[in-house]
Short mmCIF file of C-alpha atoms in Angstrom, two decimals:
data_model
loop_
_atom_site.label_atom_id
_atom_site.label_comp_id
_atom_site.label_asym_id
_atom_site.label_seq_id
_atom_site.Cartn_x
_atom_site.Cartn_y
_atom_site.Cartn_z
CA ASN A 1 -6.39 31.36 10.05
CA ILE A 2 -3.97 31.20 6.84
CA LEU A 3 -2.65 27.31 5.96
CA ASN A 4 0.13 27.61 3.82
CA LYS A 5 2.96 25.41 2.99
CA ASP A 6 5.57 26.50 5.45
CA CYS A 7 4.21 27.89 8.45
CA LEU A 8 0.86 28.35 10.19
CA SER A 9 0.11 31.90 11.71
CA ALA A 10 -3.42 32.74 13.95
CA TYR A 11 -4.34 35.98 14.18
CA ILE A 12 -4.74 36.96 17.43
CA PHE A 13 -6.63 40.49 17.79
CA LEU A 14 -5.91 42.50 21.37
CA SER A 15 -7.45 45.89 21.37
CA GLY A 16 -7.38 46.19 18.15
CA ALA A 17 -3.40 45.21 17.83
CA ARG A 18 -3.05 42.21 14.94
CA VAL A 19 -0.02 40.20 16.94
CA VAL A 20 0.88 37.41 14.47
CA VAL A 21 2.05 33.51 15.91
CA SER A 22 3.43 31.87 13.73
CA ARG A 23 4.20 28.28 14.09
CA SER A 24 6.37 25.99 11.50
CA PHE A 25 5.56 22.40 10.44
CA ALA A 26 8.77 21.87 11.59
CA ASP A 27 7.31 22.14 15.28
CA PHE A 28 4.58 19.70 15.42
CA THR A 29 5.37 15.70 15.59
CA PRO A 30 7.50 13.90 12.34
CA GLN A 31 5.64 10.72 14.03
CA ALA A 32 4.39 8.63 16.98
CA THR A 33 3.70 5.04 17.71
CA PHE A 34 -0.18 4.71 19.18
CA GLU A 35 -0.87 1.70 21.47
CA ILE A 36 -4.03 -0.69 19.46
CA LYS A 37 -5.94 -3.16 20.67
CA LYS A 38 -5.00 -6.84 19.83
CA CYS A 39 -7.35 -8.26 17.05
CA ASP A 40 -9.05 -12.60 17.84
CA LEU A 41 -7.24 -14.82 16.62
CA HIS A 42 -8.78 -18.14 14.47
CA ARG A 43 -6.24 -20.97 13.26
CA LEU A 44 -3.38 -17.95 13.19
CA GLU A 45 -0.78 -18.25 16.18
CA GLU A 46 0.62 -14.73 16.10
CA GLY A 47 -1.18 -11.89 14.74
CA PRO A 48 -1.20 -7.96 13.86
CA PRO A 49 1.53 -5.99 16.00
CA LEU A 50 -0.05 -4.59 19.07
CA LYS A 51 1.83 -0.89 18.39
CA ALA A 52 1.68 1.46 14.82
CA GLU A 53 3.98 4.28 14.76
CA MET A 54 2.26 6.32 12.75
CA THR A 55 4.26 9.70 10.72
CA ARG A 56 2.35 13.15 10.01
CA GLU A 57 0.73 13.62 6.38
CA GLN A 58 -0.68 9.60 6.86
CA GLY A 59 -2.10 10.82 9.67
CA LEU A 60 -3.81 14.42 8.13
CA GLN A 61 -3.82 11.95 4.94
CA TYR A 62 -6.20 9.23 6.85
CA TYR A 63 -7.50 12.32 8.36
CA ARG A 64 -8.54 13.09 5.42
CA THR A 65 -9.98 10.82 3.80
CA MET A 66 -13.19 10.10 6.03
CA GLN A 67 -13.18 13.74 6.68
CA THR A 68 -14.02 13.10 3.31
CA VAL A 69 -16.28 10.55 3.31
CA ARG A 70 -18.51 11.22 5.85
CA ARG A 71 -18.90 15.14 3.82
CA MET A 72 -19.90 13.29 0.71
CA GLU A 73 -22.64 11.18 3.14
CA LEU A 74 -24.48 13.84 4.53
CA LYS A 75 -24.37 15.57 1.36
CA ALA A 76 -26.16 12.36 -0.41
CA ASP A 77 -28.55 12.59 2.21
CA GLN A 78 -29.72 16.17 2.00
CA LEU A 79 -29.73 15.33 -1.63
CA TYR A 80 -31.86 12.93 -1.08
CA LYS A 81 -34.39 14.02 1.19
CA GLN A 82 -34.88 16.90 -0.61
CA LYS A 83 -35.72 14.24 -3.24
CA ILE A 84 -32.83 15.00 -6.18
CA ILE A 85 -30.99 11.58 -5.84
CA ARG A 86 -33.66 8.53 -6.26
CA GLY A 87 -33.90 5.22 -5.41
CA PHE A 88 -31.66 2.82 -3.81
CA CYS A 89 -28.26 4.99 -1.13
CA HIS A 90 -26.77 2.61 1.36
CA LEU A 91 -24.89 5.19 3.28
CA TYR A 92 -21.59 4.38 4.83
CA ASP A 93 -21.12 7.41 7.62
CA GLY A 94 -19.23 6.13 10.42
CA GLN A 95 -17.77 2.94 9.03
CA GLU A 96 -15.19 5.63 7.55
CA ALA A 97 -12.16 4.31 9.20
CA CYS A 98 -12.82 0.87 7.41
CA ALA A 99 -12.90 2.02 3.58
CA ALA A 100 -9.81 3.97 5.26
CA GLY A 101 -7.80 1.58 6.19
CA ILE A 102 -8.10 -1.17 3.86
CA GLU A 103 -6.90 1.61 0.89
CA ALA A 104 -3.48 2.05 3.42
CA ALA A 105 -2.47 -1.11 3.03
CA ILE A 106 -2.82 -2.17 0.26
CA ASN A 107 -1.69 -1.43 -3.91
CA ARG A 108 -2.81 0.46 -6.00
CA SER A 109 -2.73 -2.35 -8.17
CA ASP A 110 -4.65 -5.21 -6.29
CA HIS A 111 -8.31 -5.25 -6.72
CA LEU A 112 -10.98 -4.44 -4.48
CA ILE A 113 -15.05 -6.02 -5.04
CA THR A 114 -17.50 -4.16 -2.58
CA ALA A 115 -21.91 -4.72 -1.63
CA TYR A 116 -23.52 -2.16 -2.31
CA ARG A 117 -22.40 0.53 0.61
CA ALA A 118 -19.80 1.08 -1.90
CA HIS A 119 -19.85 5.00 -2.26
CA GLY A 120 -16.60 5.52 0.58
CA TYR A 121 -14.65 2.64 -1.07
CA THR A 122 -15.46 4.56 -5.66
CA TYR A 123 -14.07 7.76 -3.41
CA THR A 124 -11.10 5.62 -1.81
CA ARG A 125 -10.22 3.62 -5.58
CA GLY A 126 -9.56 6.91 -6.66
CA VAL A 127 -12.41 8.74 -8.17
CA ALA A 128 -13.77 11.75 -8.02
CA ILE A 129 -16.14 13.37 -5.57
CA LYS A 130 -18.44 15.27 -8.32
CA GLU A 131 -18.46 11.12 -10.55
CA ILE A 132 -19.72 10.37 -7.38
CA LEU A 133 -22.33 12.75 -6.40
CA ALA A 134 -22.59 13.24 -10.36
CA GLU A 135 -23.74 9.47 -10.63
CA LEU A 136 -25.92 9.19 -7.71
CA THR A 137 -27.92 12.26 -9.71
CA GLY A 138 -28.03 10.28 -12.59
CA ARG A 139 -25.90 12.89 -14.88
CA LYS A 140 -23.72 12.19 -17.72
CA GLY A 141 -20.35 13.43 -14.94
CA GLY A 142 -21.32 10.55 -13.35
CA VAL A 143 -18.69 7.55 -12.36
CA ALA A 144 -20.67 5.34 -14.53
CA LYS A 145 -21.62 7.78 -17.31
CA GLY A 146 -24.82 8.78 -14.99
CA LYS A 147 -26.75 5.02 -15.75
CA GLY A 148 -25.61 3.10 -12.06
CA GLY A 149 -26.53 5.43 -9.11
CA SER A 150 -25.70 3.94 -5.69
CA MET A 151 -24.71 0.39 -5.98
CA HIS A 152 -22.55 0.70 -9.97
CA MET A 153 -19.81 2.71 -9.69
CA TYR A 154 -16.56 1.51 -10.99
CA ALA A 155 -13.00 2.46 -11.19
CA PRO A 156 -9.85 0.38 -12.36
CA ALA A 157 -8.62 -1.95 -9.59
CA PHE A 158 -12.23 -2.03 -8.46
CA TYR A 159 -15.90 -3.96 -9.71
CA GLY A 160 -18.86 -2.27 -7.24
CA GLY A 161 -21.01 -2.03 -5.90
CA ASN A 162 -22.94 -5.11 -6.80
CA GLY A 163 -26.94 -5.09 -5.26
CA ILE A 164 -27.36 -8.79 -5.19
CA VAL A 165 -27.04 -9.86 -1.14
CA GLY A 166 -23.29 -11.75 -1.41
CA ALA A 167 -22.86 -11.63 -5.16
CA GLN A 168 -20.29 -10.33 -5.18
CA VAL A 169 -18.03 -12.68 -2.56
CA PRO A 170 -17.25 -15.27 -5.08
CA LEU A 171 -16.57 -12.84 -7.68
CA GLY A 172 -14.41 -11.66 -5.39
CA ALA A 173 -13.00 -15.42 -4.96
CA GLY A 174 -13.08 -15.62 -9.46
CA ILE A 175 -11.09 -12.14 -9.58
CA ALA A 176 -8.40 -13.50 -6.11
CA LEU A 177 -8.09 -16.88 -9.09
CA ALA A 178 -7.25 -14.22 -11.95
CA CYS A 179 -3.66 -12.90 -9.17
CA GLN A 180 -3.15 -16.54 -8.83
CA TYR A 181 -3.14 -17.74 -12.39
CA GLN A 182 -2.13 -14.08 -13.59
CA GLY A 183 1.13 -14.20 -11.60
CA ASN A 184 1.19 -10.68 -10.98
CA ASN A 185 1.23 -10.87 -6.95
CA GLN A 186 -1.60 -8.75 -6.55
CA LEU A 187 -4.20 -9.35 -4.04
CA CYS A 188 -8.10 -9.07 -3.46
CA VAL A 189 -10.10 -7.35 -0.41
CA THR A 190 -13.36 -9.54 -1.44
CA LEU A 191 -16.02 -7.83 1.74
CA TYR A 192 -19.41 -7.89 2.20
CA GLY A 193 -21.37 -7.44 5.36
CA ASP A 194 -23.12 -8.78 8.63
CA GLY A 195 -26.24 -9.55 6.90
CA ALA A 196 -25.26 -11.82 4.00
CA ALA A 197 -22.41 -13.56 6.30
CA ASN A 198 -25.45 -16.80 6.04
CA GLN A 199 -25.23 -16.56 2.15
CA GLY A 200 -24.23 -20.57 1.31
CA GLN A 201 -22.09 -19.33 -1.45
CA LEU A 202 -19.98 -17.06 0.91
CA PHE A 203 -19.26 -20.75 1.36
CA GLU A 204 -18.85 -21.82 -1.74
CA SER A 205 -16.19 -18.42 -1.89
CA PHE A 206 -14.43 -20.35 0.40
CA ASN A 207 -14.26 -24.25 0.01
CA MET A 208 -12.55 -22.82 -3.43
CA ALA A 209 -10.29 -20.21 -1.69
CA ALA A 210 -9.33 -22.41 0.07
CA LEU A 211 -8.71 -25.49 -1.75
CA TRP A 212 -7.38 -23.40 -4.75
CA LYS A 213 -4.81 -20.86 -2.18
CA LEU A 214 -5.98 -17.69 -3.44
CA PRO A 215 -4.59 -14.83 -2.41
CA CYS A 216 -7.94 -12.73 -1.31
CA ILE A 217 -8.56 -11.26 1.42
CA PHE A 218 -12.55 -11.72 3.17
CA ILE A 219 -13.55 -8.68 5.14
CA CYS A 220 -17.23 -9.26 7.27
CA GLU A 221 -17.95 -5.29 7.59
CA ASN A 222 -19.64 -6.35 10.22
CA ASN A 223 -22.15 -2.88 11.75
CA LYS A 224 -24.12 -5.02 14.09
CA TYR A 225 -27.31 -5.43 11.92
CA GLY A 226 -28.60 -7.09 8.94
CA MET A 227 -30.73 -4.17 7.22
CA GLY A 228 -32.92 -4.08 10.87
CA THR A 229 -31.86 -7.06 12.37
CA SER A 230 -29.32 -7.53 14.64
CA VAL A 231 -26.75 -9.21 14.19
CA GLU A 232 -27.39 -12.16 17.87
CA ARG A 233 -31.61 -12.41 16.05
CA ALA A 234 -29.70 -13.68 12.29
CA SER A 235 -26.32 -15.27 12.99
CA ALA A 236 -26.37 -18.86 15.24
CA SER A 237 -22.41 -17.29 15.61
CA THR A 238 -21.39 -14.41 15.71
CA ASP A 239 -17.46 -14.76 15.57
CA TYR A 240 -17.12 -14.10 11.80
CA TYR A 241 -13.94 -14.44 11.67
CA LYS A 242 -14.04 -18.21 12.18
CA ARG A 243 -16.95 -18.13 9.81
CA GLY A 244 -14.15 -19.68 6.79
CA ASP A 245 -13.26 -23.20 10.09
CA PHE A 246 -10.24 -23.85 7.33
CA ILE A 247 -9.38 -20.48 6.93
CA PRO A 248 -7.75 -18.71 8.93
CA GLY A 249 -9.36 -15.65 10.98
CA LEU A 250 -9.37 -11.29 12.43
CA ARG A 251 -11.35 -9.84 14.38
CA VAL A 252 -10.42 -6.43 14.55
CA ASP A 253 -11.63 -2.60 15.78
CA GLY A 254 -13.53 -1.38 12.80
CA MET A 255 -13.49 2.29 14.54
CA ASP A 256 -9.79 2.36 14.44
CA VAL A 257 -8.83 3.49 11.59
CA LEU A 258 -5.32 2.21 12.83
CA CYS A 259 -6.49 -1.23 13.81
CA VAL A 260 -7.25 -1.44 10.26
CA ARG A 261 -4.81 -1.49 8.02
CA GLU A 262 -2.36 -2.86 11.19
CA ALA A 263 -4.82 -6.54 10.21
CA THR A 264 -4.69 -5.88 6.22
CA LYS A 265 -1.82 -5.78 6.14
CA PHE A 266 -0.79 -9.30 7.99
CA ALA A 267 -4.17 -10.08 5.33
CA ALA A 268 -2.15 -8.83 2.63
CA ASP A 269 1.32 -10.75 3.33
CA HIS A 270 -1.12 -13.88 4.82
CA CYS A 271 -2.24 -13.81 1.33
CA ARG A 272 1.33 -12.63 -1.08
CA SER A 273 3.36 -15.42 0.70
CA GLY A 274 1.17 -18.65 -0.94
CA LYS A 275 -0.38 -19.29 1.85
CA GLY A 276 -4.38 -18.73 0.15
CA PRO A 277 -6.32 -16.59 2.20
CA ILE A 278 -7.28 -15.09 5.38
CA ILE A 279 -11.01 -13.84 7.03
CA MET A 280 -10.80 -10.67 8.77
CA GLU A 281 -14.29 -9.77 10.04
CA LEU A 282 -14.29 -5.40 11.00
CA GLN A 283 -16.28 -4.70 13.81
CA THR A 284 -18.23 -1.44 13.06
CA TYR A 285 -21.18 0.24 12.74
CA ARG A 286 -23.41 3.57 10.18
CA TYR A 287 -24.38 6.05 11.97
CA HIS A 288 -27.54 6.13 9.13
CA GLY A 289 -30.10 2.97 8.94
CA HIS A 290 -29.80 0.01 6.40
CA SER A 291 -30.34 2.64 3.54
CA MET A 292 -31.96 5.94 3.00
CA SER A 293 -35.74 4.12 3.59
CA ASP A 294 -34.93 3.05 6.38
CA PRO A 295 -34.95 5.78 9.67
CA GLY A 296 -32.72 3.56 11.40
CA VAL A 297 -34.46 3.86 14.74
CA SER A 298 -36.46 1.15 14.55
CA TYR A 299 -34.08 -1.23 15.84
CA ARG A 300 -32.40 0.50 18.05
CA THR A 301 -32.47 3.76 20.14
CA ARG A 302 -30.76 6.93 19.53
CA GLU A 303 -29.05 6.70 22.83
CA GLU A 304 -26.43 3.46 21.22
CA ILE A 305 -26.01 6.28 18.41
CA GLN A 306 -26.01 8.71 20.36
CA GLU A 307 -22.91 6.24 22.45
CA VAL A 308 -20.87 5.17 19.88
CA ARG A 309 -20.79 9.16 18.13
CA SER A 310 -19.79 10.48 21.54
CA LYS A 311 -17.16 7.62 22.32
CA ASN A 312 -16.29 5.20 19.56
CA ASP A 313 -16.55 7.68 16.10
CA PRO A 314 -13.61 7.19 13.80
CA ILE A 315 -12.76 10.00 12.73
CA SER A 316 -12.58 11.80 16.77
CA MET A 317 -10.51 9.05 17.89
CA LEU A 318 -7.31 9.71 14.46
CA LYS A 319 -8.31 13.52 15.60
CA ASP A 320 -7.66 12.96 20.17
CA ARG A 321 -4.24 11.41 18.35
CA LEU A 322 -2.94 13.70 16.55
CA LEU A 323 -3.50 16.63 18.55
CA SER A 324 -2.18 15.00 22.29
CA ASN A 325 0.70 13.58 20.30
CA ASN A 326 0.83 17.48 19.32
CA MET A 327 1.06 16.05 14.72
CA ALA A 328 -1.56 18.76 13.98
CA SER A 329 -2.53 22.16 15.06
CA ALA A 330 -6.62 22.44 15.61
CA GLU A 331 -6.68 25.38 13.24
CA GLU A 332 -4.30 23.43 11.21
CA LEU A 333 -7.63 20.49 10.98
CA LYS A 334 -10.40 22.87 10.51
CA GLU A 335 -9.04 24.37 7.42
CA ILE A 336 -9.16 20.59 6.09
CA ASP A 337 -13.06 21.11 7.04
CA VAL A 338 -13.02 23.59 5.84
CA ALA A 339 -11.51 22.83 2.18
CA ILE A 340 -14.02 18.89 2.13
CA ARG A 341 -16.50 21.19 2.58
CA LYS A 342 -16.71 23.70 -0.30
CA GLU A 343 -14.82 21.11 -2.96
CA VAL A 344 -18.15 18.76 -1.80
CA GLU A 345 -20.20 21.67 -2.07
CA ASP A 346 -18.00 21.90 -5.66
CA ALA A 347 -19.09 18.69 -6.38
CA ALA A 348 -23.33 18.36 -5.18
CA GLN A 349 -23.14 22.54 -7.97
CA TYR A 350 -21.86 19.75 -10.29
CA ALA A 351 -23.36 16.84 -9.59
CA THR A 352 -27.18 18.91 -9.04
CA SER A 353 -26.49 21.47 -12.80
CA ASP A 354 -25.28 18.46 -15.45
CA PRO A 355 -26.97 17.42 -17.91
CA GLU A 356 -28.65 13.75 -17.53
CA PRO A 357 -27.95 11.56 -20.24
CA PRO A 358 -29.61 11.17 -23.69
CA LEU A 359 -32.20 9.22 -24.68
CA GLU A 360 -29.64 7.20 -27.28
CA GLU A 361 -27.14 6.91 -24.91
CA LEU A 362 -29.72 4.93 -22.89
CA CYS A 363 -27.82 0.66 -24.71
CA ASN A 364 -24.40 2.07 -24.90
CA HIS A 365 -22.00 0.19 -23.74
CA ILE A 366 -23.57 -3.01 -23.33
CA PHE A 367 -19.79 -4.52 -24.69
CA TYR A 368 -17.39 -3.32 -24.32
CA ASN A 369 -14.99 -3.97 -27.92
CA ASN A 370 -18.09 -4.80 -30.13
CA PRO A 371 -19.04 -2.97 -33.26
CA PRO A 372 -22.79 -1.81 -33.88
CA LEU A 373 -25.28 -3.57 -32.57
CA GLU A 374 -28.91 -2.47 -32.47
CA VAL A 375 -30.75 -3.59 -29.25
CA ARG A 376 -34.92 -4.59 -28.88
CA GLY A 377 -36.85 -1.94 -26.85
CA THR A 378 -40.11 -2.08 -24.50
CA HIS A 379 -41.79 -3.33 -27.48
CA PRO A 380 -40.59 -5.48 -31.32
CA TRP A 381 -40.52 -2.39 -33.34
CA SER A 382 -38.55 0.00 -30.42
CA LYS A 383 -35.12 0.09 -32.02
CA LEU A 384 -32.30 1.26 -29.73
CA LYS A 385 -28.54 1.34 -30.71
CA SER A 386 -25.98 0.48 -29.20
CA LEU A 387 -22.49 1.57 -29.95
CA SER A 388 -19.08 0.76 -27.30
#
């Protein structure tokens, strides 16, 4: 198959003769409307629309984004098993529609902060695959210069990657306070998992955000398990979208990129219009265990995981929509898959050949903009230098 800007050519070999069947991009449906699942509402009279429009370009963009995150996470899994990536590593495969849908509904100037399952959001916030994988392998070319690892990646308007359960939620409320203070019409998307949903600091943040009407979208990515504990065993109420009590909430199908996009648009409009915070619960699923040290099958069955993969996979769902509505061809999507696979392979090559940061850079960047200072090492006579 050959994919170029103007047409898609499929080569068919018949009796030794080569027949070229050319299909112009003009043959594809440029836009279609899809029915999406109704959101459950809390303290809202109306919710997001029940239909979503998607252009062919948007569909291909969402497909590329989700497929890239999937491939990148599978490569991280492979590198971890080869002991090239060490330490904590929490993978995002299965939850790609959340990151892709949220990013499609907010502006690049809006802010986002998440927990430690952060690779997908690091990519959607604009960081190159090779910088993410190089960070995972602890190399100099990593997005945090090889010092952050899996849980501590950052980019403009992206505040990580936070390793302490629930700690990013008050920080997200603070970022929303800064948006309000500066009057820039921006908002903060503050993400946490169902495992963090019972933390006291969440409710303190909800209270302040509601009092001050902060432009904050609090999003619970409910992937059904907090580490190895199912939500039913961990929470007296699993209606996470109602947990804000006095804050309006939405429960959304987190496996459908269009559902997530429309709900996030609705939530963003709510925040920007000065109505204060809103809570979204995205019902999603992770295919891997909690982290790479968790095989993920001691508290759930392989059949359960396989059933979600076969019936509710976010990438397969989008692919079916594109194909059944003549918005793309199977050959074109295959070309995209091949290109992504190559990009991820090249990034992995870079991440395994790039040098580790030198020891003298260990203490650099402790402060953002300071004159050089001495830092005490592990004992009083070991002196290291920190440069900003």
